[in-house]
Coordinates of C-alpha atoms and ligand atoms in Angstrom, one line a residue:
M140 CA -30.2 123.2 82.6
P141 CA -29.9 126.6 84.4
K142 CA -31.5 129.6 82.7
A143 CA -29.3 132.3 81.1
P144 CA -29.3 135.4 83.3
I145 CA -31.5 138.4 82.4
R146 CA -29.9 141.8 82.5
V147 CA -32.0 144.3 84.4
A148 CA -30.9 148.0 84.3
V149 CA -32.3 150.3 87.0
S150 CA -31.6 154.1 86.9
G151 CA -31.8 156.1 90.1
A152 CA -30.2 153.1 91.8
A153 CA -29.3 154.9 95.0
G154 CA -32.8 156.4 95.4
K155 CA -35.6 155.5 97.8
I156 CA -37.7 153.5 95.2
A157 CA -34.6 151.6 94.2
Y158 CA -33.9 150.7 97.8
N159 CA -37.3 149.1 98.0
L160 CA -37.0 147.4 94.6
L161 CA -33.5 146.1 94.0
Y162 CA -33.6 143.5 96.8
R163 CA -36.9 142.1 95.6
I164 CA -35.6 141.8 92.0
A165 CA -32.4 140.2 93.2
S166 CA -34.3 137.7 95.4
G167 CA -36.3 136.5 92.4
E168 CA -39.6 138.0 93.2
M169 CA -39.9 139.7 89.9
L170 CA -38.7 137.1 87.4
G171 CA -38.8 133.9 89.4
K172 CA -36.4 132.3 91.9
D173 CA -34.9 130.1 89.1
Q174 CA -34.2 133.0 86.9
P175 CA -30.7 134.5 87.4
V176 CA -30.5 138.3 87.1
I177 CA -27.6 140.7 86.5
L178 CA -28.3 144.1 88.0
Q179 CA -27.0 147.1 86.1
L180 CA -27.2 150.1 88.4
L181 CA -27.2 153.6 86.8
E182 CA -26.7 156.7 88.9
L183 CA -25.3 160.2 88.8
P184 CA -21.5 160.3 89.4
E185 CA -22.0 161.9 92.9
M186 CA -24.3 159.1 93.9
L187 CA -21.9 156.3 93.0
P188 CA -20.5 156.0 96.6
A189 CA -24.1 155.5 97.9
T190 CA -24.8 153.0 95.1
K191 CA -21.7 151.1 96.2
G192 CA -23.3 150.8 99.6
V193 CA -26.5 149.4 98.0
M194 CA -24.4 146.8 96.1
M195 CA -22.6 145.8 99.4
E196 CA -26.0 145.2 101.0
L197 CA -27.0 143.2 97.9
E198 CA -23.9 141.1 98.3
D199 CA -24.7 140.6 102.0
C200 CA -28.1 139.1 101.1
A201 CA -26.4 136.3 99.3
Y202 CA -29.3 135.8 96.9
P203 CA -28.8 132.7 94.8
S204 CA -30.6 134.4 91.8
L205 CA -28.3 137.4 91.7
A206 CA -25.8 136.4 89.1
G207 CA -23.9 139.6 89.0
M208 CA -24.1 143.4 89.2
F209 CA -22.2 146.6 88.4
M210 CA -22.8 150.3 88.7
S211 CA -22.2 153.1 86.2
A212 CA -22.8 156.8 85.7
D213 CA -22.7 156.3 81.9
P214 CA -26.1 155.5 80.4
N215 CA -24.6 153.6 77.4
E216 CA -22.8 151.3 79.8
G217 CA -25.6 151.0 82.3
F218 CA -28.2 150.0 79.7
K219 CA -25.8 147.8 77.6
D220 CA -27.6 144.6 76.5
A221 CA -30.3 145.1 79.1
E222 CA -33.5 143.2 78.5
I223 CA -35.4 145.1 81.1
C224 CA -34.9 148.8 82.0
I225 CA -36.7 150.4 85.0
L226 CA -36.3 154.1 84.9
L227 CA -36.6 155.6 88.4
G228 CA -33.9 158.2 88.1
S229 CA -35.6 161.6 88.3
R230 CA -36.4 164.3 90.8
P231 CA -39.4 163.2 92.9
R232 CA -42.4 165.5 93.5
G233 CA -42.5 167.4 96.8
A234 CA -45.4 168.9 98.8
G235 CA -47.7 171.3 96.9
M236 CA -46.3 170.3 93.4
D237 CA -48.1 168.5 90.6
R238 CA -46.3 165.9 88.7
A239 CA -46.3 167.9 85.5
S240 CA -44.2 170.6 87.1
L241 CA -41.3 168.1 87.1
L242 CA -41.3 168.1 83.3
T243 CA -38.7 170.7 82.9
V244 CA -36.2 169.1 85.4
N245 CA -36.8 165.5 84.4
G246 CA -37.7 165.6 80.7
E247 CA -34.1 165.9 79.6
I248 CA -33.0 162.8 81.5
F249 CA -35.5 160.8 79.6
A250 CA -34.4 162.1 76.2
V251 CA -30.9 160.9 77.1
H252 CA -32.0 157.6 78.5
G253 CA -34.3 156.8 75.6
K254 CA -31.5 157.4 73.1
S255 CA -29.0 155.4 75.1
I256 CA -31.4 152.5 75.5
A257 CA -32.1 152.4 71.8
E258 CA -28.3 152.5 71.1
S259 CA -27.1 150.0 73.6
A260 CA -29.9 147.8 75.2
N261 CA -31.1 144.4 73.9
P262 CA -33.3 145.1 70.8
D263 CA -36.2 143.4 72.6
V264 CA -35.8 145.5 75.7
K265 CA -38.9 146.2 77.9
V266 CA -38.7 149.7 79.4
L267 CA -40.8 150.9 82.3
V268 CA -40.7 154.6 83.2
V269 CA -41.5 155.3 86.8
G270 CA -40.0 158.8 87.2
N271 CA -42.7 161.5 87.1
P272 CA -44.5 162.8 85.1
C273 CA -44.1 159.2 83.9
N274 CA -46.4 159.2 80.8
T275 CA -44.8 162.2 79.3
N276 CA -41.3 161.1 80.3
A277 CA -42.0 157.8 78.6
Y278 CA -43.2 159.8 75.5
I279 CA -40.0 161.7 75.5
A280 CA -37.9 158.5 75.9
R281 CA -39.9 156.8 73.1
N282 CA -39.4 159.7 70.7
A283 CA -35.7 159.7 71.3
A284 CA -35.5 155.9 70.9
K285 CA -37.5 156.0 67.7
K286 CA -35.0 158.3 66.1
V287 CA -32.3 155.7 66.7
G288 CA -34.5 152.7 65.7
R289 CA -33.2 149.3 66.7
I290 CA -35.6 148.7 69.7
N291 CA -39.3 148.1 69.7
A292 CA -40.8 151.5 70.5
A293 CA -44.1 149.8 71.6
N294 CA -42.1 148.5 74.6
I295 CA -41.7 151.8 76.3
H296 CA -44.3 151.9 79.1
S297 CA -45.2 154.2 82.0
M298 CA -46.4 153.1 85.3
L299 CA -50.1 153.2 86.2
R300 CA -49.9 150.0 88.2
L301 CA -49.7 151.9 91.4
D302 CA -53.1 153.5 90.7
Y303 CA -54.4 150.1 89.7
N304 CA -53.2 148.5 93.0
R305 CA -54.6 151.5 94.9
S306 CA -57.9 150.9 93.3
L307 CA -57.9 147.2 94.1
W308 CA -57.4 148.0 97.8
Q309 CA -60.2 150.5 97.9
L310 CA -62.6 148.1 96.1
S311 CA -61.7 145.3 98.5
A312 CA -62.1 147.5 101.6
K313 CA -65.5 148.7 100.3
T314 CA -67.0 145.3 99.3
G315 CA -65.2 143.0 101.8
R316 CA -64.1 140.8 98.8
P317 CA -60.5 139.6 98.6
I318 CA -58.1 141.6 96.5
E319 CA -57.4 138.6 94.2
S320 CA -61.1 138.2 93.4
F321 CA -61.3 141.3 91.3
R322 CA -61.1 141.2 87.5
K323 CA -61.4 143.6 84.6
L324 CA -60.5 146.8 86.5
V325 CA -59.0 149.6 84.4
V326 CA -57.2 152.9 85.2
W327 CA -57.4 155.0 82.1
G328 CA -55.1 157.9 81.1
N329 CA -52.3 159.9 82.6
H330 CA -50.7 159.2 85.9
S331 CA -51.9 162.5 87.3
D332 CA -55.1 163.9 88.8
T333 CA -56.9 163.4 85.5
M334 CA -56.5 159.6 85.6
Y335 CA -59.8 157.7 85.7
S336 CA -60.1 154.5 87.7
D337 CA -63.0 152.6 86.2
Y338 CA -64.8 149.6 87.8
R339 CA -67.8 149.6 85.5
H340 CA -66.8 146.2 84.0
C341 CA -65.1 144.9 87.1
E342 CA -66.2 141.6 88.6
S343 CA -65.5 139.8 91.9
N344 CA -66.0 136.0 91.8
G345 CA -68.5 136.6 88.9
D346 CA -70.5 139.3 90.6
A347 CA -70.6 142.8 89.1
V348 CA -68.7 145.1 91.4
E349 CA -71.0 148.1 90.6
K350 CA -73.9 146.0 91.9
L351 CA -72.0 145.0 95.0
I352 CA -71.2 148.6 95.8
G353 CA -74.7 149.8 94.9
D354 CA -74.1 153.4 95.7
A355 CA -73.1 155.3 92.5
S356 CA -72.1 158.4 94.4
W357 CA -69.3 156.5 96.1
K358 CA -67.6 156.2 92.7
F359 CA -67.9 159.8 91.8
D360 CA -67.5 161.5 95.2
Y361 CA -64.9 159.1 96.8
F362 CA -63.4 156.5 94.6
V363 CA -62.3 158.3 91.5
P364 CA -60.8 161.4 93.3
T365 CA -59.2 159.3 96.0
I366 CA -57.2 157.2 93.5
A367 CA -56.3 160.3 91.5
K368 CA -55.0 162.3 94.5
R369 CA -53.5 159.4 96.5
G370 CA -49.9 160.3 95.5
S371 CA -50.2 163.9 96.9
V372 CA -52.0 162.7 100.1
I373 CA -49.1 160.3 100.7
I374 CA -46.5 163.1 100.1
D375 CA -48.3 165.2 102.7
A376 CA -48.6 162.4 105.2
R377 CA -44.9 161.5 104.8
G378 CA -43.8 165.1 105.4
G379 CA -42.9 165.8 101.8
L380 CA -41.6 162.4 100.8
S381 CA -43.3 160.6 97.9
S382 CA -44.4 157.0 97.9
A383 CA -41.4 154.6 97.6
A384 CA -42.3 151.1 98.8
S385 CA -45.6 151.0 97.0
A386 CA -44.1 152.5 93.9
A387 CA -41.4 149.9 93.9
N388 CA -44.0 147.2 94.4
A389 CA -46.0 148.5 91.5
A390 CA -42.9 148.5 89.2
L391 CA -42.2 144.9 90.1
N392 CA -45.8 143.9 89.5
H393 CA -45.9 145.7 86.1
V394 CA -42.7 144.0 84.9
R395 CA -43.6 140.6 86.3
D396 CA -47.0 140.5 84.6
W397 CA -45.5 141.7 81.3
V398 CA -42.7 139.1 81.3
I399 CA -44.6 136.1 82.9
G400 CA -48.2 136.9 81.8
R401 CA -51.4 137.3 83.7
D402 CA -54.9 135.8 83.3
D403 CA -56.8 139.1 83.6
W404 CA -56.8 142.7 82.3
V405 CA -54.0 144.7 83.9
T406 CA -53.5 148.5 83.5
M407 CA -50.3 149.6 81.9
G408 CA -49.3 153.0 80.4
V409 CA -48.5 152.0 76.8
P410 CA -48.1 153.9 73.5
S411 CA -51.5 154.3 72.0
D412 CA -52.2 152.6 68.7
G413 CA -55.3 154.8 68.3
S414 CA -57.5 152.6 70.5
Y415 CA -60.4 154.3 72.2
G416 CA -59.8 157.5 70.2
I417 CA -56.5 158.2 72.0
E418 CA -54.1 159.8 69.5
E419 CA -51.4 157.4 68.4
G420 CA -48.1 157.6 70.3
F421 CA -49.3 159.1 73.5
I422 CA -48.5 156.9 76.5
F423 CA -51.9 156.2 78.1
G424 CA -53.3 153.9 80.8
F425 CA -55.2 151.1 79.0
P426 CA -56.5 147.7 80.0
C427 CA -53.9 145.3 78.7
E428 CA -53.5 141.5 78.4
C429 CA -50.1 140.0 78.8
K430 CA -49.0 136.6 77.3
N431 CA -45.7 135.1 76.4
G432 CA -43.8 138.3 77.2
N433 CA -46.0 140.4 75.0
Y434 CA -48.9 142.7 75.8
K435 CA -51.9 143.9 73.8
I436 CA -54.5 146.6 74.5
V437 CA -57.9 145.0 75.3
Q438 CA -60.4 146.1 72.7
G439 CA -64.1 146.6 72.8
V440 CA -64.6 148.0 76.3
E441 CA -67.7 150.2 76.2
I442 CA -67.1 153.8 76.8
D443 CA -70.0 155.8 78.2
E444 CA -70.4 159.6 78.2
F445 CA -68.8 160.1 81.6
S446 CA -65.9 157.9 80.7
R447 CA -65.4 159.6 77.3
A448 CA -65.1 162.9 79.0
K449 CA -62.6 161.6 81.5
L450 CA -60.5 160.0 78.8
D451 CA -60.5 163.1 76.7
T452 CA -59.5 165.3 79.7
S453 CA -56.5 163.1 80.3
L454 CA -55.6 163.0 76.7
N455 CA -55.8 166.8 76.5
E456 CA -53.5 167.1 79.5
L457 CA -51.0 164.8 77.8
R458 CA -51.1 167.0 74.7
K459 CA -50.3 170.0 76.8
E460 CA -47.5 168.2 78.6
A461 CA -46.1 167.2 75.2
A462 CA -46.3 170.8 74.0
T463 CA -44.2 171.9 77.0
V464 CA -41.4 169.5 76.1
K465 CA -41.5 170.1 72.3
H466 CA -37.8 171.0 72.3
L467 CA -37.0 167.5 73.6
L468 CA -38.9 165.6 71.0
Ligands
LIG345 C1 -47.4 158.4 93.4 O1 -48.4 158.3 92.8 O2 -47.4 158.1 94.7 C2 -46.1 158.7 92.8 O3 -46.3 158.9 91.4 C3 -45.4 159.8 93.4 C4 -46.1 161.1 93.2 O4 -45.5 162.1 92.9 O5 -47.3 161.2 93.4

C-alpha cells in the first residue's frame, strides 16, 4: 500500500538555499523515494512570482515522489498541517557581518513563524531553523510556539549539521580515513564563532581519532577555529554570498537523520533540558541519538576544563543574544 504523503513546509522558498534543497526533497533524497511529499512553499508576497518559477521547474523534473505543492505568502496557510518545517526565510549574512548582527532584522520573522507553526502545523511537527543566527531564531520561535501550546516545543531545532559535516571533512582530510568511518563527533554550542567542534571521543574504525592525529596543536590552532570561521571564509570567497548548497545539504541531513534514525551520535541544535550545565531552553549544539522519529541528547560525555570553558562561552553568547531580543520573547 502506498504511504500517505508527508507535508513539508519550507520558508524562503525562492532563496538560494531553497533552490539547492527543494529538488532533493522532492526527489525523495530526504525521506525516501517511496515516501510521497507535498511541498508547501512560503515566501514574501513580492517573491511569489519567483517561487512560481521554482514550482514550474519542480513540475518539469517529474519526480514520482512529489505528490503535490503550493505556494503562499500567509504563514498560517504555508505551515498548515505540516509535519516538517524547514525555516530558511531570513536575510543572509554578508561580508564583514557576524551572524548575531542579523538578529534585529530576522528575529521578528521567527516570532511570527513560531506562532503560526504552533497554531496551524501538525501537533507532532519537526521544525528546523536554518536562517541565522539560527540558535537564537529557534529560541524566539520556540518561545512564541510555547505560548500557543499544541506542538511539542522540544521539536524546534537549529542547524549545526553544517559545522558537523565541515568537521567530518577536515578529520577525513587530516587522517586519510573515509568520512563514513567517523563516529562520536560533537559540535557543541551556538552556530557562531564560539561553537566548539570536539573530536576527543571520536573514533574511526575503532581507532581513537586523537591518537591518529597525534598533534594536539592541530586541534587548537587549526581545527577548532577553521570550523568556527568557515561560514565567513566562504562568504569572502564567494564575493559576499553565504553558503547555499552545503547549507541545503546539511538541512536535508538533519531532517533525514531525525526522521529515519542514525546509528551514531549526530549534532543537532536542540532545546537544552539542563544537560551539561546548559541552562534549560537555550538551543544548543549537543550530541544526539535519533531513533523512531525521536531524538535524545547523549548523556555522560566527559567535559574537561578546556571544553567546559568553550561550552560556557557559547552559552554566555546565547544569553546575550536572548537579551537583545527580549522584546520578542
Ligand atoms: C554558514 O555557516 O555557512 C552559514 O550559516 C552562513 C553564514 O552566515 O555563515
